[in-house]
């Protein structure tokens, strides 16, 4: 029998105000836009809405190196230092730090070719992203929710001592570490168009977390890891699953492959809880990714995982055509509470002017070739099934 699930949702009004810089593609405003649609379409009525808190330094240091976290927490942008100096505020600490700033920046991945710029409030932003994912885990642990959503989370690239690929603090790893305090086996799924390298790496040698990432792969696509044969090491051997794909993946082939792989994974791994990173840069018309999924196709992956009746933490991730990201995550919030979002974008939405096609929630896909042949996809699936046979044994 299908019982109604208790769905929790984490949000903080502040998160949308952080800014990676004018030209940067990562725009936290998409989280606020998502929230506006959730409110505007009335979905919030079926959610337990929680205000996200900032994760503490101790919580963040469960995964990250102390010196890295200290650096992030003390980070002040050079423009802000200039501003303070100009206004006669000489704070010795800042000047001291500024001396070896460029060395440290390099060491910690800040500013390297602009993927992870230093920006004002980057630490608080990361604390908010992480606080939501930690508390989502706690609600699941305390049986206070069946599903817990944090669209501000999902920053899967951050490394132990280094910012990477738009990510400073790995909220996902920290969320999973919380879950591991109680649950024997955690399954991590990642449908962001990029490989979930930071999470995979953190749990590469354990069988208590299985990581499964679907991603675009090849022709120098970032980050370049996640080949079919990267499968874990030591006790973790076979507990990392990678599904590397070529551009142009469409709903039909993606959803079929997703269901086949995840059905087998659920059968052999039988996780106690699932953490699902639902990066929306796998949608058609993304500014970075080259997949061709519709919002409905993307959402079918989530619906499929709901069907296993295992507690679910749902996180955001990438997504660079922000009007589509907010549409997608609002629609998926609806899926999780079994409510369909009807009608055009509400006219009183504060971000209404940003939507080009204001009359619809669902936007068309592209007319492009799917570079993944049926044969390619069958081969990938076959290889993964072979790997999963060894997990079963
Ligand atoms: C989870 N792709 C994160 C995805 C991280 C992708 C990359 C950019 C990019 C950054 C910009 C920018 C960009 C047009 C796109 C090899 C480089 C090439 C930076 C200019 N425009 C997630 C990271 C990826 C930053 N990085 O999975 C500021 O594209 O490919 C790379 C590395 C070196 C750095 N340069 C790009 O979705 C949240 N970056 C414009 C301004
Ligand atoms: Ca992925
Ligand atoms: Zn991505």
mmCIF file of N, CA, C and O in Angstrom, residues 8-65:
data_model
loop_
_atom_site.group_PDB
_atom_site.id
_atom_site.type_symbol
_atom_site.label_atom_id
_atom_site.label_comp_id
_atom_site.label_asym_id
_atom_site.label_seq_id
_atom_site.Cartn_x
_atom_site.Cartn_y
_atom_site.Cartn_z
ATOM 1 N N UNK A 8 10.376 16.771 4.106
ATOM 2 C CA UNK A 8 10.946 17.984 4.714
ATOM 3 C C UNK A 8 11.720 18.768 3.663
ATOM 4 O O UNK A 8 12.284 18.198 2.733
ATOM 5 N N UNK A 9 11.748 20.082 3.821
ATOM 6 C CA UNK A 9 12.394 20.960 2.849
ATOM 7 C C UNK A 9 13.166 22.048 3.580
ATOM 8 O O UNK A 9 12.623 22.695 4.467
ATOM 9 N N UNK A 10 14.450 22.188 3.225
ATOM 10 C CA UNK A 10 15.310 23.186 3.872
ATOM 11 C C UNK A 10 15.558 24.368 2.952
ATOM 12 O O UNK A 10 15.879 24.193 1.775
ATOM 13 N N UNK A 11 15.419 25.557 3.524
ATOM 14 C CA UNK A 11 15.662 26.772 2.729
ATOM 15 C C UNK A 11 16.079 27.904 3.649
ATOM 16 O O UNK A 11 15.651 27.984 4.799
ATOM 17 N N UNK A 12 16.936 28.771 3.138
ATOM 18 C CA UNK A 12 17.289 29.998 3.844
ATOM 19 C C UNK A 12 17.326 31.125 2.825
ATOM 20 O O UNK A 12 18.003 31.023 1.796
ATOM 21 N N UNK A 13 16.590 32.173 3.138
ATOM 22 C CA UNK A 13 16.450 33.329 2.254
ATOM 23 C C UNK A 13 17.771 33.980 1.868
ATOM 24 O O UNK A 13 17.872 34.631 0.832
ATOM 25 N N UNK A 14 18.769 33.800 2.722
ATOM 26 C CA UNK A 14 20.059 34.460 2.489
ATOM 27 C C UNK A 14 20.827 33.842 1.317
ATOM 28 O O UNK A 14 21.604 34.522 0.641
ATOM 29 N N UNK A 15 20.612 32.548 1.085
ATOM 30 C CA UNK A 15 21.527 31.822 0.192
ATOM 31 C C UNK A 15 21.573 32.414 -1.217
ATOM 32 O O UNK A 15 22.615 32.420 -1.870
ATOM 33 N N UNK A 16 20.448 32.949 -1.659
ATOM 34 C CA UNK A 16 20.379 33.500 -3.017
ATOM 35 C C UNK A 16 21.132 34.803 -3.196
ATOM 36 O O UNK A 16 21.329 35.279 -4.318
ATOM 37 N N UNK A 17 21.571 35.389 -2.091
ATOM 38 C CA UNK A 17 22.237 36.691 -2.190
ATOM 39 C C UNK A 17 23.746 36.584 -2.395
ATOM 40 O O UNK A 17 24.409 37.588 -2.629
ATOM 41 N N UNK A 18 24.294 35.376 -2.282
ATOM 42 C CA UNK A 18 25.737 35.233 -2.490
ATOM 43 C C UNK A 18 26.032 35.210 -3.982
ATOM 44 O O UNK A 18 25.220 34.758 -4.783
ATOM 45 N N UNK A 19 27.218 35.739 -4.309
ATOM 46 C CA UNK A 19 27.510 35.957 -5.710
ATOM 47 C C UNK A 19 28.942 35.538 -6.044
ATOM 48 O O UNK A 19 29.892 36.094 -5.511
ATOM 49 N N UNK A 20 29.073 34.573 -6.943
ATOM 50 C CA UNK A 20 30.405 34.080 -7.352
ATOM 51 C C UNK A 20 31.147 35.103 -8.220
ATOM 52 O O UNK A 20 32.327 34.901 -8.524
ATOM 53 N N UNK A 21 30.474 36.138 -8.641
ATOM 54 C CA UNK A 21 31.074 37.122 -9.550
ATOM 55 C C UNK A 21 30.223 37.265 -10.794
ATOM 56 O O UNK A 21 29.509 36.341 -11.169
ATOM 57 N N UNK A 22 30.309 38.422 -11.399
ATOM 58 C CA UNK A 22 29.419 38.782 -12.508
ATOM 59 C C UNK A 22 29.400 37.778 -13.643
ATOM 60 O O UNK A 22 28.342 37.426 -14.154
ATOM 61 N N UNK A 23 30.593 37.304 -14.037
ATOM 62 C CA UNK A 23 30.672 36.470 -15.235
ATOM 63 C C UNK A 23 30.535 34.976 -14.929
ATOM 64 O O UNK A 23 30.426 34.155 -15.834
ATOM 65 N N UNK A 24 30.559 34.653 -13.639
ATOM 66 C CA UNK A 24 30.533 33.238 -13.257
ATOM 67 C C UNK A 24 29.187 32.603 -13.584
ATOM 68 O O UNK A 24 28.159 33.270 -13.543
ATOM 69 N N UNK A 25 29.217 31.308 -13.907
ATOM 70 C CA UNK A 25 27.977 30.640 -14.309
ATOM 71 C C UNK A 25 27.176 30.121 -13.112
ATOM 72 O O UNK A 25 25.972 29.886 -13.217
ATOM 73 N N UNK A 26 27.863 29.903 -11.986
ATOM 74 C CA UNK A 26 27.144 29.402 -10.811
ATOM 75 C C UNK A 26 26.413 30.568 -10.154
ATOM 76 O O UNK A 26 27.041 31.530 -9.712
ATOM 77 N N UNK A 27 25.097 30.464 -10.090
ATOM 78 C CA UNK A 27 24.308 31.579 -9.567
ATOM 79 C C UNK A 27 23.358 31.119 -8.454
ATOM 80 O O UNK A 27 22.323 30.511 -8.717
ATOM 81 N N UNK A 28 23.717 31.404 -7.192
ATOM 82 C CA UNK A 28 22.880 30.956 -6.067
ATOM 83 C C UNK A 28 21.430 31.481 -6.107
ATOM 84 O O UNK A 28 20.572 30.941 -5.408
ATOM 85 N N UNK A 29 21.188 32.485 -6.944
ATOM 86 C CA UNK A 29 19.822 32.995 -7.067
ATOM 87 C C UNK A 29 18.840 31.901 -7.506
ATOM 88 O O UNK A 29 17.652 31.944 -7.192
ATOM 89 N N UNK A 30 19.370 30.877 -8.223
ATOM 90 C CA UNK A 30 18.485 29.793 -8.692
ATOM 91 C C UNK A 30 17.799 29.074 -7.526
ATOM 92 O O UNK A 30 16.715 28.513 -7.679
ATOM 93 N N UNK A 31 18.455 29.104 -6.334
ATOM 94 C CA UNK A 31 17.854 28.461 -5.158
ATOM 95 C C UNK A 31 16.640 29.278 -4.690
ATOM 96 O O UNK A 31 15.580 28.717 -4.358
ATOM 97 N N UNK A 32 16.778 30.596 -4.709
ATOM 98 C CA UNK A 32 15.646 31.467 -4.356
ATOM 99 C C UNK A 32 14.537 31.372 -5.399
ATOM 100 O O UNK A 32 13.350 31.426 -5.069
ATOM 101 N N UNK A 33 14.952 31.282 -6.664
ATOM 102 C CA UNK A 33 13.945 31.152 -7.738
ATOM 103 C C UNK A 33 13.151 29.862 -7.580
ATOM 104 O O UNK A 33 11.934 29.831 -7.786
ATOM 105 N N UNK A 34 13.850 28.799 -7.234
ATOM 106 C CA UNK A 34 13.184 27.513 -6.986
ATOM 107 C C UNK A 34 12.176 27.667 -5.847
ATOM 108 O O UNK A 34 11.013 27.235 -5.953
ATOM 109 N N UNK A 35 12.628 28.310 -4.777
ATOM 110 C CA UNK A 35 11.762 28.501 -3.615
ATOM 111 C C UNK A 35 10.509 29.298 -3.979
ATOM 112 O O UNK A 35 9.397 28.952 -3.560
ATOM 113 N N UNK A 36 10.693 30.354 -4.763
ATOM 114 C CA UNK A 36 9.548 31.168 -5.185
ATOM 115 C C UNK A 36 8.502 30.345 -5.925
ATOM 116 O O UNK A 36 7.303 30.531 -5.722
ATOM 117 N N UNK A 37 8.978 29.446 -6.790
ATOM 118 C CA UNK A 37 8.024 28.605 -7.529
ATOM 119 C C UNK A 37 7.332 27.625 -6.584
ATOM 120 O O UNK A 37 6.134 27.370 -6.712
ATOM 121 N N UNK A 38 8.086 27.096 -5.632
ATOM 122 C CA UNK A 38 7.515 26.157 -4.656
ATOM 123 C C UNK A 38 6.398 26.850 -3.867
ATOM 124 O O UNK A 38 5.344 26.268 -3.600
ATOM 125 N N UNK A 39 6.628 28.113 -3.540
ATOM 126 C CA UNK A 39 5.601 28.891 -2.841
ATOM 127 C C UNK A 39 4.466 29.238 -3.803
ATOM 128 O O UNK A 39 3.289 29.015 -3.520
ATOM 129 N N UNK A 40 4.840 29.754 -4.977
ATOM 130 C CA UNK A 40 3.849 30.240 -5.950
ATOM 131 C C UNK A 40 2.893 29.163 -6.433
ATOM 132 O O UNK A 40 1.710 29.421 -6.652
ATOM 133 N N UNK A 41 3.392 27.952 -6.606
ATOM 134 C CA UNK A 41 2.535 26.844 -7.060
ATOM 135 C C UNK A 41 1.871 26.117 -5.885
ATOM 136 O O UNK A 41 1.181 25.121 -6.082
ATOM 137 N N UNK A 42 2.125 26.577 -4.680
ATOM 138 C CA UNK A 42 1.446 26.002 -3.514
ATOM 139 C C UNK A 42 2.019 24.692 -3.007
ATOM 140 O O UNK A 42 1.437 24.052 -2.127
ATOM 141 N N UNK A 43 3.171 24.298 -3.529
ATOM 142 C CA UNK A 43 3.764 23.009 -3.131
ATOM 143 C C UNK A 43 4.167 23.010 -1.651
ATOM 144 O O UNK A 43 4.137 21.971 -0.993
ATOM 145 N N UNK A 44 4.517 24.176 -1.146
ATOM 146 C CA UNK A 44 5.010 24.269 0.236
ATOM 147 C C UNK A 44 3.977 23.747 1.239
ATOM 148 O O UNK A 44 4.335 23.303 2.325
ATOM 149 N N UNK A 45 2.726 23.778 0.866
ATOM 150 C CA UNK A 45 1.660 23.313 1.778
ATOM 151 C C UNK A 45 1.809 21.838 2.138
ATOM 152 O O UNK A 45 1.315 21.392 3.166
ATOM 153 N N UNK A 46 2.451 21.091 1.249
ATOM 154 C CA UNK A 46 2.633 19.663 1.500
ATOM 155 C C UNK A 46 4.019 19.331 2.052
ATOM 156 O O UNK A 46 4.405 18.168 2.121
ATOM 157 N N UNK A 47 4.771 20.369 2.420
ATOM 158 C CA UNK A 47 6.126 20.173 2.923
ATOM 159 C C UNK A 47 6.221 20.610 4.372
ATOM 160 O O UNK A 47 5.521 21.523 4.798
ATOM 161 N N UNK A 48 7.139 19.984 5.127
ATOM 162 C CA UNK A 48 7.565 20.560 6.400
ATOM 163 C C UNK A 48 8.722 21.485 6.060
ATOM 164 O O UNK A 48 9.801 21.022 5.688
ATOM 165 N N UNK A 49 8.489 22.788 6.157
ATOM 166 C CA UNK A 49 9.508 23.750 5.751
ATOM 167 C C UNK A 49 10.390 24.119 6.949
ATOM 168 O O UNK A 49 9.882 24.522 7.987
ATOM 169 N N UNK A 50 11.704 23.932 6.783
ATOM 170 C CA UNK A 50 12.675 24.267 7.828
ATOM 171 C C UNK A 50 13.595 25.372 7.328
ATOM 172 O O UNK A 50 13.964 25.387 6.155
ATOM 173 N N UNK A 51 13.983 26.267 8.246
ATOM 174 C CA UNK A 51 14.983 27.270 7.881
ATOM 175 C C UNK A 51 16.372 26.676 8.063
ATOM 176 O O UNK A 51 16.706 26.168 9.132
ATOM 177 N N UNK A 52 17.160 26.739 6.999
ATOM 178 C CA UNK A 52 18.503 26.182 7.047
ATOM 179 C C UNK A 52 19.393 26.987 7.975
ATOM 180 O O UNK A 52 19.381 28.208 7.955
ATOM 181 N N UNK A 53 20.198 26.270 8.779
ATOM 182 C CA UNK A 53 21.181 26.934 9.640
ATOM 183 C C UNK A 53 22.570 26.782 9.023
ATOM 184 O O UNK A 53 22.783 25.968 8.115
ATOM 185 N N UNK A 54 23.514 27.537 9.559
ATOM 186 C CA UNK A 54 24.893 27.434 9.099
ATOM 187 C C UNK A 54 25.576 26.257 9.796
ATOM 188 O O UNK A 54 25.525 26.156 11.022
ATOM 189 N N UNK A 55 26.224 25.399 9.048
ATOM 190 C CA UNK A 55 27.002 24.309 9.648
ATOM 191 C C UNK A 55 28.153 24.903 10.455
ATOM 192 O O UNK A 55 28.673 25.965 10.118
ATOM 193 N N UNK A 56 28.532 24.208 11.526
ATOM 194 C CA UNK A 56 29.634 24.712 12.356
ATOM 195 C C UNK A 56 30.982 24.265 11.784
ATOM 196 O O UNK A 56 31.057 23.341 10.966
ATOM 197 N N UNK A 57 32.025 24.917 12.248
ATOM 198 C CA UNK A 57 33.388 24.571 11.829
ATOM 199 C C UNK A 57 33.696 23.109 12.152
ATOM 200 O O UNK A 57 34.276 22.378 11.354
ATOM 201 N N UNK A 58 33.262 22.671 13.341
ATOM 202 C CA UNK A 58 33.515 21.281 13.757
ATOM 203 C C UNK A 58 32.834 20.301 12.792
ATOM 204 O O UNK A 58 33.417 19.287 12.425
ATOM 205 N N UNK A 59 31.611 20.614 12.428
ATOM 206 C CA UNK A 59 30.897 19.740 11.494
ATOM 207 C C UNK A 59 31.630 19.672 10.152
ATOM 208 O O UNK A 59 31.780 18.598 9.561
ATOM 209 N N UNK A 60 32.088 20.830 9.687
ATOM 210 C CA UNK A 60 32.762 20.885 8.386
ATOM 211 C C UNK A 60 34.094 20.137 8.445
ATOM 212 O O UNK A 60 34.500 19.472 7.490
ATOM 213 N N UNK A 61 34.731 20.204 9.624
ATOM 214 C CA UNK A 61 36.028 19.531 9.787
ATOM 215 C C UNK A 61 35.903 18.011 9.942
ATOM 216 O O UNK A 61 36.914 17.313 10.024
ATOM 217 N N UNK A 62 34.689 17.503 9.977
ATOM 218 C CA UNK A 62 34.546 16.039 9.939
ATOM 219 C C UNK A 62 35.119 15.480 8.647
ATOM 220 O O UNK A 62 35.543 14.329 8.591
ATOM 221 N N UNK A 63 35.092 16.296 7.597
ATOM 222 C CA UNK A 63 35.682 15.866 6.325
ATOM 223 C C UNK A 63 36.898 16.701 5.944
ATOM 224 O O UNK A 63 37.920 16.166 5.540
ATOM 225 N N UNK A 64 36.774 18.021 6.083
ATOM 226 C CA UNK A 64 37.818 18.897 5.546
ATOM 227 C C UNK A 64 38.966 19.122 6.542
ATOM 228 O O UNK A 64 38.772 19.074 7.754
ATOM 229 N N UNK A 65 40.170 19.399 5.989
ATOM 230 C CA UNK A 65 41.354 19.715 6.792
ATOM 231 C C UNK A 65 41.137 21.016 7.566
ATOM 232 O O UNK A 65 40.564 21.966 7.036
#
